[in-house]
Coordinates of C-alpha atoms and ligand atoms in Angstrom, one line a residue:
M1 CA 1.8 -32.3 -18.8
N2 CA 4.5 -31.7 -16.2
I3 CA 4.3 -28.9 -13.7
D4 CA 7.0 -26.9 -15.6
A5 CA 5.1 -27.0 -18.9
S6 CA 1.7 -26.0 -17.4
V7 CA 3.2 -23.1 -15.5
E8 CA 4.9 -21.9 -18.7
I9 CA 1.5 -21.9 -20.5
I10 CA 0.0 -19.9 -17.6
L11 CA 2.9 -17.4 -17.7
Q12 CA 2.5 -16.9 -21.5
K13 CA -1.1 -15.5 -21.2
P14 CA -0.4 -12.3 -19.4
L15 CA 2.6 -11.7 -22.0
E16 CA -0.1 -11.9 -24.6
G17 CA -2.4 -9.6 -22.8
K18 CA -4.8 -12.4 -21.6
Q19 CA -6.5 -12.6 -18.2
L20 CA -5.7 -15.3 -15.7
T21 CA -8.4 -17.5 -14.0
L22 CA -8.7 -17.9 -10.4
T23 CA -7.2 -21.4 -10.6
E24 CA -4.3 -20.1 -12.5
I25 CA -3.6 -17.3 -10.1
E26 CA -3.6 -19.8 -7.3
T27 CA -1.3 -22.1 -9.1
L28 CA 1.2 -19.3 -9.7
L29 CA 0.9 -18.3 -6.0
S30 CA 2.0 -22.0 -5.0
I31 CA 5.3 -21.7 -6.9
R32 CA 8.4 -22.3 -4.7
D33 CA 10.8 -24.2 -7.0
T34 CA 13.8 -22.1 -7.8
H35 CA 13.7 -22.3 -11.5
L36 CA 9.9 -21.7 -11.6
L37 CA 10.3 -18.7 -9.3
E38 CA 12.9 -17.2 -11.6
R39 CA 10.5 -17.6 -14.6
L40 CA 7.7 -16.0 -12.6
F41 CA 9.8 -13.0 -11.5
W42 CA 11.2 -12.6 -15.1
T43 CA 7.6 -12.5 -16.5
A44 CA 6.6 -9.9 -13.9
R45 CA 9.5 -7.6 -14.8
E46 CA 8.8 -8.1 -18.5
I47 CA 5.2 -6.9 -18.0
R48 CA 6.3 -4.1 -15.7
E49 CA 8.9 -3.0 -18.3
Q50 CA 6.1 -3.1 -21.1
Y51 CA 4.1 -0.3 -19.3
F52 CA 6.7 1.5 -17.1
R53 CA 10.2 0.8 -18.6
N54 CA 12.7 1.2 -15.8
K55 CA 11.0 4.1 -14.1
V56 CA 9.8 3.9 -10.4
F57 CA 7.8 6.3 -8.3
L58 CA 8.6 7.5 -4.7
Y59 CA 6.1 8.0 -2.0
G60 CA 6.9 10.1 1.1
F61 CA 5.3 8.9 4.3
V62 CA 4.0 11.3 7.1
Y63 CA 2.4 9.3 9.9
F64 CA 1.2 12.6 11.6
S65 CA -0.8 11.0 14.4
T66 CA -0.2 7.5 16.1
Y67 CA -3.3 7.6 18.4
C68 CA -5.9 5.1 17.5
R69 CA -9.4 4.1 18.7
N70 CA -9.1 0.7 17.2
N71 CA -7.6 -2.5 18.4
C72 CA -6.3 -4.4 15.4
S73 CA -4.6 -7.7 16.6
F74 CA -1.5 -7.3 14.3
C75 CA -0.8 -3.5 14.9
F76 CA 1.7 -1.9 17.3
Y77 CA -0.5 1.2 17.5
R78 CA -3.7 -0.6 18.7
C79 CA -5.3 1.3 21.5
S80 CA -4.6 -1.3 24.2
N81 CA -0.8 -1.2 23.6
P82 CA 0.7 1.2 26.3
E83 CA 4.1 0.6 24.8
S84 CA 3.2 2.2 21.5
V85 CA 4.8 5.6 20.7
R86 CA 2.1 8.1 20.6
Y87 CA 2.4 11.6 19.0
R88 CA 0.3 14.2 17.1
K89 CA 2.4 16.4 14.7
S90 CA 1.3 20.1 14.8
D91 CA 0.2 22.1 11.5
E92 CA 3.7 23.5 11.2
E93 CA 5.4 20.2 11.5
I94 CA 3.1 18.6 8.9
I95 CA 3.9 21.4 6.5
E96 CA 7.5 21.3 7.1
L97 CA 7.7 17.5 6.7
S98 CA 5.6 17.5 3.6
S99 CA 7.7 20.3 2.1
S100 CA 11.0 18.8 2.7
L101 CA 9.8 15.5 1.3
Q102 CA 8.6 17.2 -1.9
D103 CA 12.0 19.0 -2.0
S104 CA 13.8 15.7 -1.7
G105 CA 12.0 14.5 -4.9
V106 CA 9.1 12.2 -3.9
H107 CA 6.0 12.0 -6.3
V108 CA 3.4 11.7 -3.5
I109 CA 2.8 12.7 0.1
D110 CA 1.1 9.9 1.9
L111 CA -0.6 11.5 5.1
T112 CA -1.4 8.8 7.4
M113 CA -2.9 8.4 10.9
G114 CA -4.3 5.9 13.4
E115 CA -8.1 6.2 13.8
D116 CA -7.2 9.2 16.2
P117 CA -10.3 9.7 18.4
I118 CA -9.8 13.6 18.1
I119 CA -10.4 13.4 14.4
H120 CA -12.8 10.3 14.1
N121 CA -15.1 10.9 17.1
G122 CA -17.9 13.3 16.3
G123 CA -18.0 12.3 12.7
R124 CA -17.4 15.7 10.9
Y125 CA -13.6 15.3 10.2
R126 CA -13.0 19.0 10.0
R127 CA -9.4 18.7 11.3
L128 CA -8.7 16.1 8.6
I129 CA -10.1 18.2 5.8
D130 CA -8.3 21.2 7.1
I131 CA -5.0 19.1 7.2
V132 CA -5.4 18.1 3.6
Q133 CA -6.2 21.6 2.6
M134 CA -3.3 23.0 4.3
V135 CA -0.8 20.6 2.9
N136 CA -2.4 21.1 -0.5
D137 CA -1.8 24.9 -0.2
N138 CA 1.9 24.3 0.7
V139 CA 2.9 21.5 -1.7
D140 CA 2.5 21.0 -5.5
I141 CA 2.6 17.1 -5.6
P142 CA -0.3 14.7 -5.4
I143 CA -1.6 13.8 -1.9
M144 CA -2.6 10.3 -0.7
L145 CA -4.6 10.1 2.5
S146 CA -4.6 7.0 4.9
P147 CA -7.0 8.0 7.7
G148 CA -8.7 4.7 8.5
A149 CA -12.3 4.2 7.7
I150 CA -14.5 7.4 7.3
P151 CA -18.2 8.1 6.6
H152 CA -19.5 8.2 2.9
N153 CA -20.2 12.0 3.0
I154 CA -16.5 13.0 3.8
F155 CA -15.0 11.8 0.6
N156 CA -16.1 14.6 -1.6
K157 CA -14.9 17.1 1.0
L158 CA -11.4 15.5 1.0
R159 CA -11.2 15.6 -2.8
E160 CA -12.3 19.3 -2.8
A161 CA -9.6 19.9 -0.3
G162 CA -6.9 18.4 -2.5
A163 CA -6.6 14.8 -1.9
D164 CA -5.9 12.7 -5.0
W165 CA -5.6 9.2 -3.5
F166 CA -7.4 7.2 -0.6
A167 CA -5.6 4.3 0.8
C168 CA -7.3 1.8 3.1
Y169 CA -6.3 -1.7 3.1
Q170 CA -8.8 -4.6 3.7
E171 CA -5.9 -6.9 4.9
T172 CA -8.0 -10.0 3.8
H173 CA -11.0 -10.7 1.9
N174 CA -11.8 -13.7 4.1
R175 CA -14.6 -12.4 6.4
N176 CA -13.7 -14.6 9.3
L177 CA -10.1 -13.8 9.2
F178 CA -11.1 -10.0 9.0
K179 CA -12.9 -10.3 12.3
R180 CA -9.9 -11.7 14.0
L181 CA -7.5 -9.1 12.6
R182 CA -9.8 -6.2 12.9
P183 CA -12.1 -6.9 15.8
N184 CA -15.3 -4.8 16.2
Q185 CA -14.8 -3.4 12.7
D186 CA -17.1 -3.7 9.8
Y187 CA -16.0 -5.6 6.8
D188 CA -18.4 -4.1 4.3
F189 CA -17.8 -0.5 5.8
R190 CA -14.1 -0.8 5.1
L191 CA -14.4 -2.4 1.7
S192 CA -16.8 0.4 0.7
Q193 CA -14.1 2.9 1.5
K194 CA -12.5 2.1 -1.8
M195 CA -15.6 2.4 -3.8
W196 CA -16.8 5.6 -2.0
A197 CA -13.3 7.1 -2.7
M198 CA -13.5 6.3 -6.4
E199 CA -17.2 7.5 -6.8
S200 CA -15.9 10.9 -5.4
G201 CA -13.2 11.1 -8.0
L202 CA -10.3 9.9 -5.8
L203 CA -8.0 7.1 -6.9
A204 CA -7.9 4.2 -4.4
E205 CA -5.4 1.8 -3.0
E206 CA -6.3 -1.7 -1.8
G207 CA -4.1 -4.2 0.0
I208 CA -3.5 -7.5 1.8
M209 CA -1.3 -8.7 4.6
V210 CA 0.7 -11.9 3.9
G211 CA 1.1 -14.4 6.7
V212 CA -1.7 -13.6 8.9
G213 CA -3.4 -17.0 8.7
E214 CA -4.7 -16.8 5.0
C215 CA -4.5 -19.6 2.7
L216 CA -3.3 -19.4 -1.0
H217 CA -6.9 -19.6 -2.2
D218 CA -7.7 -16.4 0.0
R219 CA -4.6 -14.6 -1.5
A220 CA -5.8 -15.5 -5.0
R221 CA -9.4 -14.3 -4.3
S222 CA -8.0 -11.0 -3.1
I223 CA -5.9 -10.5 -6.2
E224 CA -9.0 -11.2 -8.4
L225 CA -11.4 -9.1 -6.2
M226 CA -8.9 -6.2 -6.5
K227 CA -9.2 -6.4 -10.1
N228 CA -13.0 -6.1 -10.0
L229 CA -12.7 -3.4 -7.5
Q230 CA -10.8 -1.3 -10.2
V231 CA -8.4 0.3 -7.8
D232 CA -5.2 1.7 -9.3
Q233 CA -2.8 0.8 -6.7
I234 CA -2.5 -2.7 -4.9
R235 CA -0.2 -3.9 -2.2
A236 CA 0.9 -6.9 -0.3
M237 CA 3.0 -6.6 2.8
S238 CA 4.3 -9.4 5.0
F239 CA 3.0 -9.4 8.5
V240 CA 5.7 -8.4 11.0
P241 CA 4.9 -9.5 14.6
Q242 CA 4.6 -6.7 17.1
N243 CA 5.6 -6.9 20.8
N244 CA 2.8 -6.6 23.2
T245 CA 0.1 -7.5 20.7
P246 CA -2.1 -10.7 20.5
M247 CA -0.1 -11.8 17.4
A248 CA 3.3 -11.1 18.9
H249 CA 4.3 -14.8 18.9
D250 CA 2.7 -15.8 15.6
T251 CA 5.1 -17.2 13.2
P252 CA 5.4 -14.9 10.3
S253 CA 5.4 -16.3 6.8
L254 CA 8.8 -16.2 4.8
F255 CA 9.3 -13.1 2.8
I256 CA 9.3 -15.2 -0.4
D257 CA 5.5 -15.5 0.1
E258 CA 5.1 -11.7 -0.3
L259 CA 7.4 -11.7 -3.2
V260 CA 5.4 -14.2 -5.1
T261 CA 2.2 -12.5 -4.3
L262 CA 3.8 -9.2 -5.7
A263 CA 4.8 -10.9 -8.9
V264 CA 1.3 -12.5 -9.3
M265 CA -0.3 -9.2 -8.6
R266 CA 1.8 -7.7 -11.5
L267 CA 0.6 -10.4 -13.9
V268 CA -3.1 -9.8 -13.0
H269 CA -2.7 -5.9 -12.8
P270 CA 0.0 -5.2 -15.5
D271 CA -0.5 -1.4 -15.6
K272 CA -1.1 -0.7 -11.9
L273 CA 1.1 0.7 -9.2
I274 CA 2.5 -1.9 -6.9
P275 CA 4.5 -0.8 -3.9
A276 CA 7.8 -2.1 -2.6
S277 CA 7.4 -1.1 1.1
L278 CA 10.5 0.0 3.1
D279 CA 8.3 -0.7 6.1
I280 CA 9.0 -4.5 6.1
E281 CA 12.7 -5.1 5.5
G282 CA 14.0 -1.5 5.4
I283 CA 16.3 -0.6 2.6
N284 CA 17.6 -4.2 2.2
G285 CA 14.3 -5.4 1.0
L286 CA 14.1 -3.0 -1.9
S287 CA 15.8 -4.9 -4.6
S288 CA 13.9 -8.3 -4.1
R289 CA 10.6 -6.4 -4.3
L290 CA 11.6 -4.4 -7.5
N291 CA 12.8 -7.9 -8.8
A292 CA 9.3 -9.3 -8.3
G293 CA 7.6 -6.5 -10.2
A294 CA 6.9 -3.7 -7.8
N295 CA 7.2 -0.1 -9.3
V296 CA 6.7 2.2 -6.4
V297 CA 8.9 2.7 -3.3
T298 CA 6.9 3.6 -0.3
S299 CA 7.4 4.5 3.5
I300 CA 10.2 7.1 2.6
I301 CA 10.6 8.9 5.9
P302 CA 12.8 11.9 6.7
P303 CA 15.4 11.1 9.4
Q304 CA 15.6 12.6 12.8
Q305 CA 12.1 14.1 12.8
G306 CA 10.5 11.9 15.4
L307 CA 8.4 10.1 12.8
A308 CA 7.3 6.5 13.1
G309 CA 6.9 3.8 10.4
V310 CA 4.1 1.2 11.0
A311 CA 5.3 -2.5 10.5
Q312 CA 8.8 -1.3 11.4
H313 CA 8.4 1.8 13.5
E314 CA 12.2 2.5 13.8
L315 CA 14.1 0.5 11.2
D316 CA 16.3 2.5 9.0
I317 CA 14.7 5.8 9.7
D318 CA 17.1 7.8 11.8
D319 CA 20.2 6.9 9.9
G320 CA 18.6 8.2 6.8
S321 CA 18.3 4.8 5.0
R322 CA 14.7 5.7 4.2
S323 CA 15.6 8.9 2.4
V324 CA 15.4 9.5 -1.4
E325 CA 19.2 10.2 -1.6
Q326 CA 19.8 6.6 -0.2
I327 CA 17.1 5.1 -2.4
E328 CA 18.4 6.9 -5.5
N329 CA 21.8 5.3 -5.1
N330 CA 20.2 1.7 -4.7
L331 CA 18.0 2.4 -7.7
D332 CA 21.0 3.3 -9.8
D333 CA 22.8 0.2 -8.8
L334 CA 19.8 -1.9 -9.8
G335 CA 19.3 -0.3 -13.2
F336 CA 16.2 1.8 -12.3
S337 CA 15.7 5.5 -12.5
I338 CA 13.2 7.8 -10.7
A339 CA 10.4 8.8 -12.9
P340 CA 9.9 12.6 -13.8
L341 CA 7.1 14.2 -11.6
S342 CA 5.3 15.0 -14.9
D343 CA 5.1 11.4 -15.9
Y344 CA 3.4 10.6 -12.6
V345 CA 1.0 13.5 -12.8
S346 CA 0.0 12.6 -16.3
L347 CA -0.5 8.9 -15.3
I348 CA -2.8 9.6 -12.4
Q349 CA -4.6 12.4 -14.4
G350 CA -5.3 10.0 -17.2
W351 CA -6.8 7.5 -14.7
K352 CA -9.0 10.2 -13.2
D353 CA -10.2 11.1 -16.5
V354 CA -11.2 7.6 -17.4
K355 CA -12.7 6.9 -14.1
G356 CA -14.9 10.1 -14.2
N357 CA -17.0 10.3 -11.1
G358 CA -18.7 6.9 -11.4
A359 CA -16.4 4.0 -10.6
T360 CA -18.6 1.2 -9.3
L361 CA -18.1 -2.5 -8.4
Ligands
SAM1 N1 -5.0 3.3 10.7 C1 -5.2 3.5 9.3 C2 -5.7 2.1 8.9 O1 -5.5 1.1 9.6 O2 -6.3 2.0 7.8 C3 -4.0 3.8 8.5 C4 -2.8 3.1 8.9 S1 -2.3 2.0 7.6 C5 -0.8 2.7 7.3 C6 -2.0 0.7 8.5 C7 -1.5 -0.5 7.6 O3 -0.2 -0.9 7.8 C8 -2.4 -1.7 7.9 O4 -3.7 -1.5 7.0 C9 -1.6 -2.8 7.6 O5 -1.8 -3.2 6.2 C10 -0.2 -2.3 7.8 N2 0.3 -2.8 9.1 C11 0.1 -2.5 10.3 N3 0.7 -3.4 11.2 C12 1.4 -4.1 10.4 C13 2.2 -5.2 10.8 N4 2.5 -5.6 12.0 N5 2.9 -6.0 9.8 C14 2.7 -5.7 8.5 N6 1.9 -4.6 8.1 C15 1.2 -3.9 9.1
MD0_2 C1 4.1 2.0 3.6 N1 4.2 2.5 5.9 O1 3.7 2.4 2.5 C2 3.5 2.7 4.8 C3 2.0 2.7 5.0 C4 -0.1 3.8 4.3 N2 -0.8 4.2 3.1 C5 1.3 3.2 3.8 C6 1.7 1.2 5.3 O2 4.7 1.0 3.9
SF4_3 FE1 -5.3 1.6 14.4 FE2 -4.7 1.4 11.7 FE3 -3.3 0.2 13.7 FE4 -5.7 -0.7 13.1 S1 -4.0 -0.7 11.7 S2 -4.8 -0.3 15.1 S3 -6.7 1.2 12.6 S4 -3.4 2.3 13.3

């Protein structure tokens, strides 16, 4: 059988509600021929349409502390980079930023920080729990928390304070590569974050970086492992080299590698949330990611507030191109519309009800 015919057979399976094998996932990840890429992206869109019609969700991003005790090789905010912008937002600023994002129409506030020693050292996480409580008291939309890796006993407290989601990306599920990317961090402790979050009744997001030295088989294994993990949001983001880091001169992979990964994620996780992050190519990268099957726009950042992105710490922020207003125009042109908040709330409530308090691996 020629390659076109065998790819068509694989693409038919998710359309019929069937699961893909690891080998099939890897075959799809290897597609680079223009015609087959079109078929892959079309199938991903078709499947997204079945579950979400043309509706997308928007996540506001509040990077409230850029201090970090870790030294991840890929990250601009690693502790040994003296050039990184460091700030900590005050309570008033966090409330103001979260409220203005809510008013602008996002569905979720993603509260993100480096592993700020002030919060992480000592192990009690009182300040983090207080921040969640404070934001929950002041906004009426769901809250995601991306604080790095934290102890098991803190998850319940975060849920009680009002968190809905916990995001913590493994970056890779290849243990040797993990060691190089996140030196002196424990692979199992980081992987457990997602399970501990779900055990406590939180929803969890898992993610990988594309172009950090992984092979197609690694990507395929990650996509499959995320299925077994039963997380509700999954992401792939292209690695963007950062000045003054050990990986500053690594050759990043082409964006097509991320787009293919997103499309295959959609085929394996048909009903899940898959972000198109503005943090990689800014607003110009939105259409290709939606075209590949993503259904959430993340890293929406209010302009002129001294807030940073992660992979692109300045791109498109201060001219307002990462604002809801700008995104809404783009979505209109692309034939998408912003889902009502009530749709989002009932979607995640349904997931929480199904999971109960006992999601396990
Ligand atoms: N400090 C917390 C942590 O590491 O889990 C929360 C921050 S989280 C927003 C940082 C994520 O951004 C990383 O897990 C990684 O997936 C992504 N990231 C960081 N630097 C990046 C880069 N140079 N290129 C692409 N993605 C990057
Ligand atoms: C994003 N810059 O969505 C954000 C960040 C953390 N939960 C999300 C990586 O691209
Ligand atoms: Fe710190 Fe997160 Fe950056 Fe690693 S990825 S250096 S933990 S901010």
